[in-house]
Coordinates of C-alpha atoms and ligand atoms in Angstrom, one line a residue:
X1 CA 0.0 0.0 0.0
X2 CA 1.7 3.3 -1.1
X3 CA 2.0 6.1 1.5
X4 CA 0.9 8.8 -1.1
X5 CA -1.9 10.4 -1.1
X6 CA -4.8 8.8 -4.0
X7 CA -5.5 12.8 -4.5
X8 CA -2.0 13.3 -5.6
X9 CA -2.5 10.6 -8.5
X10 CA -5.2 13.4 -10.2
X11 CA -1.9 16.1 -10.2
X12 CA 1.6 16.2 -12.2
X13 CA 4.1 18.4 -11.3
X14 CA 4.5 21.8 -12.7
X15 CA 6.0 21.0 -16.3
X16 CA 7.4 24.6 -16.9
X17 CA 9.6 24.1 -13.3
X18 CA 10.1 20.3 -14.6
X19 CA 11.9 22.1 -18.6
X20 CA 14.2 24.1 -16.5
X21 CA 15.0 21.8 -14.4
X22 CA 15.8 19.1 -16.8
X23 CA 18.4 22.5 -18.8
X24 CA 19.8 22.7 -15.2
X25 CA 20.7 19.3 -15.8
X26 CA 21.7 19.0 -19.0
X27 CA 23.6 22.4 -18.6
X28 CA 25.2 20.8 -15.4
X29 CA 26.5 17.7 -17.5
X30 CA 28.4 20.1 -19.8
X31 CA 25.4 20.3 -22.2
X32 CA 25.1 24.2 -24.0
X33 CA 21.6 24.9 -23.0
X34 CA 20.0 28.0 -24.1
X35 CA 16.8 27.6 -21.8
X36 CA 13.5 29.4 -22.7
X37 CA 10.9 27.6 -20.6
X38 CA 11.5 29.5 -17.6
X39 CA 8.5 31.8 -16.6
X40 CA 11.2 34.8 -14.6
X41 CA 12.3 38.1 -15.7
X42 CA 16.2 37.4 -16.0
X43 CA 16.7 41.0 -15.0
X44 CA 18.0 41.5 -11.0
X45 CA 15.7 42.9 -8.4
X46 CA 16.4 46.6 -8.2
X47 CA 18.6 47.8 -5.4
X48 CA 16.5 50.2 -4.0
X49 CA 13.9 47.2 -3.2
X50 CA 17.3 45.1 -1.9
X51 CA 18.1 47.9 0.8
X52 CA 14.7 47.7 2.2
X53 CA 15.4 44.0 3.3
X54 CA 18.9 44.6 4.1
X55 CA 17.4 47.3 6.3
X56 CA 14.5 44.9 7.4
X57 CA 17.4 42.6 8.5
X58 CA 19.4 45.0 10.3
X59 CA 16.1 46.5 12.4
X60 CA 15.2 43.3 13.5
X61 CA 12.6 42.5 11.4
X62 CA 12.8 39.1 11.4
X63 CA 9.9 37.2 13.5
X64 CA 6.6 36.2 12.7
X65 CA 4.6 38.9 11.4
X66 CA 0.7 39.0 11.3
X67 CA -0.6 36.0 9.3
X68 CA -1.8 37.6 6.3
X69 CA 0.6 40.4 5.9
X70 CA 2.5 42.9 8.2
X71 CA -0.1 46.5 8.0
X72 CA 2.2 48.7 6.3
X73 CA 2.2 46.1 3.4
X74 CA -1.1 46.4 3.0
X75 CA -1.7 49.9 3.4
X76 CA 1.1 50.0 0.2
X77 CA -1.4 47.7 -2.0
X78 CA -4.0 49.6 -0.7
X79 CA -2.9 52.8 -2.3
X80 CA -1.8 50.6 -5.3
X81 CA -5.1 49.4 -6.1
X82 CA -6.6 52.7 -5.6
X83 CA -3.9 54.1 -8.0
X84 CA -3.7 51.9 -10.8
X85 CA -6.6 49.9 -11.2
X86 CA -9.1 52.3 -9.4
X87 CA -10.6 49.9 -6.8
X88 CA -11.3 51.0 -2.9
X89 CA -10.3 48.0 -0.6
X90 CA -10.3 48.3 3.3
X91 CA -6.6 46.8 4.5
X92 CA -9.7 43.6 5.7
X93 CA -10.0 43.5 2.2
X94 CA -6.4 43.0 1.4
X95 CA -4.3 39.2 2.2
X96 CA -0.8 38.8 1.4
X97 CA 1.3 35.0 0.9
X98 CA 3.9 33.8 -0.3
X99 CA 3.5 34.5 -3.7
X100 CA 1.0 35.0 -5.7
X101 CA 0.7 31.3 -6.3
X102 CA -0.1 30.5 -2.5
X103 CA -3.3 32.7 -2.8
X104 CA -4.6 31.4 -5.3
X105 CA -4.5 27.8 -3.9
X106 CA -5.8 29.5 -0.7
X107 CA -8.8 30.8 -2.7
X108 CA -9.5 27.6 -4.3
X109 CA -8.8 25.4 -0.3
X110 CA -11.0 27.7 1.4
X111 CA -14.1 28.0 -1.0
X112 CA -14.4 24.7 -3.2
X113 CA -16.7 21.8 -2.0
X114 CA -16.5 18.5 -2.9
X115 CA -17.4 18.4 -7.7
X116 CA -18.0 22.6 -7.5
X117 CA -16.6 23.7 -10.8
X118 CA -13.5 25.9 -11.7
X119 CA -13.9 27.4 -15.4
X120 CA -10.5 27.7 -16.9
X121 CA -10.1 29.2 -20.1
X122 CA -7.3 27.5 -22.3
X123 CA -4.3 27.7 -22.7
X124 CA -4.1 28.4 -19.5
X125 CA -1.2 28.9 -16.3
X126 CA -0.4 25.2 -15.9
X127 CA -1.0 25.8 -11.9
X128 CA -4.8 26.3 -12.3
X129 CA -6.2 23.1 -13.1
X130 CA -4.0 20.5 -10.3
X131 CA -5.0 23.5 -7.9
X132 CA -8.7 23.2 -8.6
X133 CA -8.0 19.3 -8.3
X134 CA -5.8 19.7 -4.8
X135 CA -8.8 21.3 -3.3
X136 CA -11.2 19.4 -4.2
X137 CA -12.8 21.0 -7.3
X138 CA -13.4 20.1 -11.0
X139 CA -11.1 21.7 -13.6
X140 CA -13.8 22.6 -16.5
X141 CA -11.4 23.6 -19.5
X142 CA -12.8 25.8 -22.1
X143 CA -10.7 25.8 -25.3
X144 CA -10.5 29.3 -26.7
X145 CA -9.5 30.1 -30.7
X146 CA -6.2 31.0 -31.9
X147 CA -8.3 33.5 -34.3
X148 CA -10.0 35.4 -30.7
X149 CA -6.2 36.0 -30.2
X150 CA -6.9 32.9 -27.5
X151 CA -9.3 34.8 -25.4
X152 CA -12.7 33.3 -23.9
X153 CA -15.9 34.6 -25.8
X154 CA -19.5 35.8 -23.9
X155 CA -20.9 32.6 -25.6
X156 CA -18.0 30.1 -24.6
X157 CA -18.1 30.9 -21.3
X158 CA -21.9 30.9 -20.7
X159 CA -21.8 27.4 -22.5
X160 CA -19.6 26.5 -19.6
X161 CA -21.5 27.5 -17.1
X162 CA -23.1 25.0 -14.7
X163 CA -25.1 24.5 -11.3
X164 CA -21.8 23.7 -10.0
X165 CA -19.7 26.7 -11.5
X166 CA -17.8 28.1 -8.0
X167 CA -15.5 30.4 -10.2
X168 CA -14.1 31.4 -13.7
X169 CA -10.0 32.4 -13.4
X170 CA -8.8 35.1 -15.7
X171 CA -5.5 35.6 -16.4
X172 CA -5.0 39.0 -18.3
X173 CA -2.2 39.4 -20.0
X174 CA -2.5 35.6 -20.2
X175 CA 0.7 33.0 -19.5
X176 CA 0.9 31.5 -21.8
X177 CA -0.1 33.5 -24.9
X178 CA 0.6 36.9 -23.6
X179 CA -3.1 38.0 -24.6
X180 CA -4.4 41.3 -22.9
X181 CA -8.7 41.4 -22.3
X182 CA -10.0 44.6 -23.2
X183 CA -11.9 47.0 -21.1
X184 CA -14.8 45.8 -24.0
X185 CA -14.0 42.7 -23.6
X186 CA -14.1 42.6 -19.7
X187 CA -17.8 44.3 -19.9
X188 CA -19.0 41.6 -21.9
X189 CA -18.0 39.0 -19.7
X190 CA -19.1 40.8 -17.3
X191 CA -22.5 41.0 -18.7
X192 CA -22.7 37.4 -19.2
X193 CA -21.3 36.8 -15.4
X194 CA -24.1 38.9 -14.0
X195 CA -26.5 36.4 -15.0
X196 CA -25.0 34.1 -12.7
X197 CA -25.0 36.1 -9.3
X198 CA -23.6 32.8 -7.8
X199 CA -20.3 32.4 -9.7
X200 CA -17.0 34.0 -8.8
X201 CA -14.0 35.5 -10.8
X202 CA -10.9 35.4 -9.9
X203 CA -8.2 37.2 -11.8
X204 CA -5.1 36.5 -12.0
X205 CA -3.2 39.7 -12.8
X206 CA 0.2 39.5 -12.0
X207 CA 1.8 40.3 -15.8
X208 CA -0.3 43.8 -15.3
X209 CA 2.9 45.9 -15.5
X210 CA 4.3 43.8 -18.4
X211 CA 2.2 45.2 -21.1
X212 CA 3.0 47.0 -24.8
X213 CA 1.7 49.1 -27.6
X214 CA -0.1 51.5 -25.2
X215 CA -2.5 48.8 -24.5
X216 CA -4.2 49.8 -21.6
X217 CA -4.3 46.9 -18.3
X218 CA -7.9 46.0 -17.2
X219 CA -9.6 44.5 -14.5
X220 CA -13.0 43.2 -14.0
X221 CA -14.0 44.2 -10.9
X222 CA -13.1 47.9 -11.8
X223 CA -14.7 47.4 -15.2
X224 CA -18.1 46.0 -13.6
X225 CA -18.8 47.4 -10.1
X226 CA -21.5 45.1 -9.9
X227 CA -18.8 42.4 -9.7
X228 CA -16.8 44.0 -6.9
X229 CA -18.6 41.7 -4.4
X230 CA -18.1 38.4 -6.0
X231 CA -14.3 39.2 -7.2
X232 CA -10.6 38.3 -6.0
X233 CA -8.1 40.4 -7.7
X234 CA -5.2 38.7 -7.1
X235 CA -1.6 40.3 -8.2
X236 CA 2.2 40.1 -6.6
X237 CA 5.7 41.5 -6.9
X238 CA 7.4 38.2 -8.6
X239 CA 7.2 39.6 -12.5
X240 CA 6.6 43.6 -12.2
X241 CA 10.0 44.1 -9.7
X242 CA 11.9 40.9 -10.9
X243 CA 11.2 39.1 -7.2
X244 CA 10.0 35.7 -8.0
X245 CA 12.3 34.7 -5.1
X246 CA 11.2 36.7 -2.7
X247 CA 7.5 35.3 -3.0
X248 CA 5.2 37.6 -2.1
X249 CA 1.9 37.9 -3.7
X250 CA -1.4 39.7 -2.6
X251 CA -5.1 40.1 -3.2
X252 CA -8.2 42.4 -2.9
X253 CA -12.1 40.9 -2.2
X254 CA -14.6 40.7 0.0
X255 CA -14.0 40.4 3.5
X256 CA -15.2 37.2 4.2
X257 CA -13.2 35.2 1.6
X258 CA -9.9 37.4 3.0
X259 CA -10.9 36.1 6.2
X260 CA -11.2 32.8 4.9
X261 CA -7.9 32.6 2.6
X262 CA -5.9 33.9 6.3
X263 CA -7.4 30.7 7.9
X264 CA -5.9 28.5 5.5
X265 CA -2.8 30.3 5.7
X266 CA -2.5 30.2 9.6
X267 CA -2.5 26.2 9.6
X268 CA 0.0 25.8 6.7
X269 CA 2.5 28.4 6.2
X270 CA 2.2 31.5 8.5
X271 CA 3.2 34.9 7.3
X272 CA 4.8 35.3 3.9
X273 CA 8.7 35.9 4.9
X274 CA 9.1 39.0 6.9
X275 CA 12.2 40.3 4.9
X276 CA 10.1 40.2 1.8
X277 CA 7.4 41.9 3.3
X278 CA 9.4 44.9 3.7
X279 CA 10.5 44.7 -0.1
X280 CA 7.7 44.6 -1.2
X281 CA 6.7 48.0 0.5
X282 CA 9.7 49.5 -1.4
X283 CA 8.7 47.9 -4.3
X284 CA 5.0 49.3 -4.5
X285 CA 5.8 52.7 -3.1
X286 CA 9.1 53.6 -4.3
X287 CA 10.2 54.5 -8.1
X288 CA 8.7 52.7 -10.2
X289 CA 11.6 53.5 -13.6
X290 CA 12.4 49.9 -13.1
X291 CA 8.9 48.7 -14.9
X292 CA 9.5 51.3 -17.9
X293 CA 12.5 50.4 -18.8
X294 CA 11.9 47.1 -18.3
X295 CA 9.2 46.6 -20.6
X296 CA 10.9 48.5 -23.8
X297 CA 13.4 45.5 -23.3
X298 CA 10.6 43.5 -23.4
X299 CA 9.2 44.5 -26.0
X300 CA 11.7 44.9 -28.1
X301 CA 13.0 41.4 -28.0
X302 CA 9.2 40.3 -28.4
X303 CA 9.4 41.9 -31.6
X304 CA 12.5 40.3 -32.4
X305 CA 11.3 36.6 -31.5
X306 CA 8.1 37.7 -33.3
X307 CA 9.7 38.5 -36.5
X308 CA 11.9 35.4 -36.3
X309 CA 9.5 33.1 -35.8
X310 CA 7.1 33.9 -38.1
X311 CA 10.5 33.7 -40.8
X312 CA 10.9 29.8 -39.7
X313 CA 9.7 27.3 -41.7
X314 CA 6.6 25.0 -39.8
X315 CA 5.8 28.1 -37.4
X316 CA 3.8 30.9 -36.8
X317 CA 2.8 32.6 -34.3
X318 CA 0.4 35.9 -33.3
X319 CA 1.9 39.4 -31.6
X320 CA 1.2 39.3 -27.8
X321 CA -0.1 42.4 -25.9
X322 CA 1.6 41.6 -22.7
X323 CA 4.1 39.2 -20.4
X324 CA 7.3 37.7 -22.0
X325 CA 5.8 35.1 -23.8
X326 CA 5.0 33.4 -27.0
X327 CA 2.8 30.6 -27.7
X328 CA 3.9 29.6 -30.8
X329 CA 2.0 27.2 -33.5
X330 CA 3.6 24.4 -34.4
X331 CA 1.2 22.0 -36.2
X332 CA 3.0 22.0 -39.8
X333 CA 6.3 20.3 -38.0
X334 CA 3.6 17.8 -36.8
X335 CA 4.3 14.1 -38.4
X336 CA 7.6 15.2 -39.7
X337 CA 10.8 13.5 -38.9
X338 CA 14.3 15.4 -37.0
X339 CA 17.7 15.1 -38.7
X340 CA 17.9 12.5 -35.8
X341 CA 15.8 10.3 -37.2
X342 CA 12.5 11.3 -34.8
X343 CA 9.3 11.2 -36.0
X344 CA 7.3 14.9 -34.2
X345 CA 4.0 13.0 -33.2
X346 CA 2.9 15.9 -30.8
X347 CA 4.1 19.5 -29.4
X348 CA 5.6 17.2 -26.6
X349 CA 7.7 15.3 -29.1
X350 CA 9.0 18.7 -30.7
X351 CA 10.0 20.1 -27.7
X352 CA 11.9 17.0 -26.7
X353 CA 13.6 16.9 -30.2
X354 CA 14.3 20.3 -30.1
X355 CA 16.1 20.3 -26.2
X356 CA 17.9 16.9 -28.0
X357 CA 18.9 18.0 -30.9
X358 CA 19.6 22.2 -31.0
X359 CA 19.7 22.2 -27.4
X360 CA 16.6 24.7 -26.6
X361 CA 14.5 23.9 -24.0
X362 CA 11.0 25.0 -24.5
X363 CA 7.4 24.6 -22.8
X364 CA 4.9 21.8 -25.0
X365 CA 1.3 23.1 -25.3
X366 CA 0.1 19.8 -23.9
X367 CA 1.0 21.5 -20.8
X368 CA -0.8 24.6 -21.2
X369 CA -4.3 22.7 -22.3
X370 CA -3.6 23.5 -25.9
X371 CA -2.1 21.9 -28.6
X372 CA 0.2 22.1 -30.9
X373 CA 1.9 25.1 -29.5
X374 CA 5.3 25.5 -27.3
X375 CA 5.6 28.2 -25.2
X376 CA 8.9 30.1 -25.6
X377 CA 9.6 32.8 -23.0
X378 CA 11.8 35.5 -24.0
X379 CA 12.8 36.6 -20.5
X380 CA 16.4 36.0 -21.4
X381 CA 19.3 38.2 -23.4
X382 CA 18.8 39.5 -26.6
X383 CA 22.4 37.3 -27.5
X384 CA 21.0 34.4 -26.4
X385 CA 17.9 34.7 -28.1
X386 CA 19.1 36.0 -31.6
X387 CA 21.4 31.9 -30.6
X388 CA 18.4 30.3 -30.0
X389 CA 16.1 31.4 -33.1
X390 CA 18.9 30.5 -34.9
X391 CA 18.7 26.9 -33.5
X392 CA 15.1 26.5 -33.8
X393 CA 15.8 27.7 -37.3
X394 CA 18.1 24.7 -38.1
X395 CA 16.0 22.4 -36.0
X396 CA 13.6 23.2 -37.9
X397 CA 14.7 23.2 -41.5
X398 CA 16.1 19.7 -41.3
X399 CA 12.9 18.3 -40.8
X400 CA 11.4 16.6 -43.4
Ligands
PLP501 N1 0.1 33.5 -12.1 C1 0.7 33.3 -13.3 C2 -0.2 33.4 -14.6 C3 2.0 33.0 -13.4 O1 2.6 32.9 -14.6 C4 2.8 32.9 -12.2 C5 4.2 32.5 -12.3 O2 4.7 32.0 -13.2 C6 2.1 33.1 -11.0 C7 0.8 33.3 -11.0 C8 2.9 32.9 -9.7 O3 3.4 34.1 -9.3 P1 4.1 34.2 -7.9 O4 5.6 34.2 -8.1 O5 3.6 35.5 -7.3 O6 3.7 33.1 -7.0

């Protein structure tokens, strides 16, 4: 009889962590790995933000803190919300954890019963679905269309919609496809959602800051009031400040859920690190150059992957709004065979091919709910990237 747990059979683990992990390895054994499956701005966290835990250290701020988040952090996302996204949360509103990736599975522990539903537009952040399962819920998938730039329509979603619907997730600008929702696109949604005055949204908006062409960042529970109520706006520090290992991520809603996701917390892990807390702060209320600058790098290797991409033989892919990625469309290298003598079955195969045989490690849409896509993330150096496209380039011109 196996000690683990039979509700660990419905999960994997997280397949993005498991592609860098296996280019750790590979680099490790002397392997040139250029890795582009890892979901973190490669820039360093600024100093101003590193000086506020060096400080924090120094002062003594190092003991528990109050479960959910020390006051002075949450008076800091307070104003932030107010500023940027236009929504009025008391600091009972507000709940901070250790990332944004531990409030979300805090949302989902403290709300699901046993078969409620968890709409999930694909592709979607591979997290969402084994988080649904982990607490308890039902993962119901709702493939979107490449030509809707991947985004859920009014009509998808409400054919989605069941007794059992808890909550929809939206993920604006998306990971994987680096989609953006419209304010226009938000209200209809919205008007769809008010139909159903017993489903919850939860968005997921921590690429907010990561965002191009003057396209302007949205959220639905500023765009419908009327959803205010029955909405978690969850964002964090990891991608706008490069902190991903600091882990602190936060979110606004109504009081009760707060109270709720702070329950969970207390049993499992406590406060979110102390040290980071006090980052954070800096992070939130101190210059924010760091994003601008930032971004134009972004954006202008986006345009470079774009351009490249689109060049190679057997892909294509569209122009994302937002985040540093691109979910590119691979289904003309599909039953095609590798200079190695491999025969491309699925996205899966051509991602392993390619780490193989031109040594670029990638993300396979299988893991993102879609297929055939890989994900590429172009949070890396523009040297290294202007390598890798011309790997996937050879890769992809000896197939045949
Ligand atoms: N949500 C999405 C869509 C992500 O891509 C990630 C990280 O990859 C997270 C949440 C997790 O963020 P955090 O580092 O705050 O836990």
């Amino acid at each position: 009889m196996s000690i683990i747990s039979k509700s660990l059979d419905k999960i994997k683990p997280s397949p993005t962590l498991q592609v860098t992990q296996k280019a750790r390895e590979l680099r490790a054994a002397g392997k040139d790995i250029i890795g582009l499956g890892a979901g973190e701005p490669d820039f360093d966290t600024p100093e101003n933000i590193k000086q506020a835990a060096i400080k924090a250290i120094n002062t003594g701020q190092t003991k528990y803190t109050t479960v959910d988040g020390i006051p002075s952090l949450k008076e800091a996302i307070q104003t932030k919300f107010k500023r940027e996204n236009d929504l009025n949360y008391t600091l009972e509103q507000i709940t901070v954890g250790t990332g944004a990736k531990q409030v979300l599975y805090n949302a989902l522990v403290s709300t699901l019963n046993n078969l409620d539903e968890v709409i999930i537009p694909a592709p979607y952040w591979v997290s969402y679905p084994d988080m649904t399962l982990l607490a308890g819920g039902i993962p119901r998938i709702v493939s979107t269309r490449q030509n809707n730039n991947f985004k859920i329509t009014p009509k998808e979603l409400e054919s989605a919609i069941t007794k059992k619907t808890k909550w929809i997730i939206l993920n604006s600008p998306s990971n994987p496809t680096g989609m953006c929702y419209s304010n226009d696109e938000l209200l209809k949604l919205s008007k769809v959602l008010l139909d159903y005055p017993n489903i919850w949204v939860m968005t997921d908006d921590i690429y907010e800051h990561i965002i191009y062409d003057e396209k302007k960042f949205s959220t639905i529970a500023s765009v419908e009031n009327k959803l205010y109520n029955r909405t978690l706006t969850i964002n964090g520090v990891s991608k706008a400040y490069a902190m991903t290992g600091w882990r602190i991520g936060y979110a606004g809603g109504p009081k009760d859920l707060i109270k709720a996701i702070a329950k969970v917390q207390s049993q499992s892990t406590s406060n979110p690190t102390s040290i980071s807390q006090y980052a954070a702060i800096e992070a939130l209320t101190g210059s924010q150059d760091f994003i601008k600058n930032t971004v134009n790098e972004f954006r202008v290797r986006r345009d470079f992957v774009v351009n490249k991409i689109n060049k190679i033989s057997g892909l294509s892919c569209k122009i994302p709004n937002g985040a540093f990625y691109i979910y590119v469309n691979c289904k003309d290298c599909i039953k095609k065979k590798t200079k190695g003598g491999k025969l491309i079955n699925s996205d899966s195969d051509f991602v392993s091919s390619m780490l193989e045989e031109a040594n670029v490690a990638a993300v396979q849409g299988l893991a993102f709910g879609m297929e055939p896509y890989f994900r590429i993330s172009y949070a890396t150096s523009h040297d290294l990237l202007v390598k890798a496209m011309g790997r996937i380039e050879e890769f992809c011109n000896n197939l045949s």
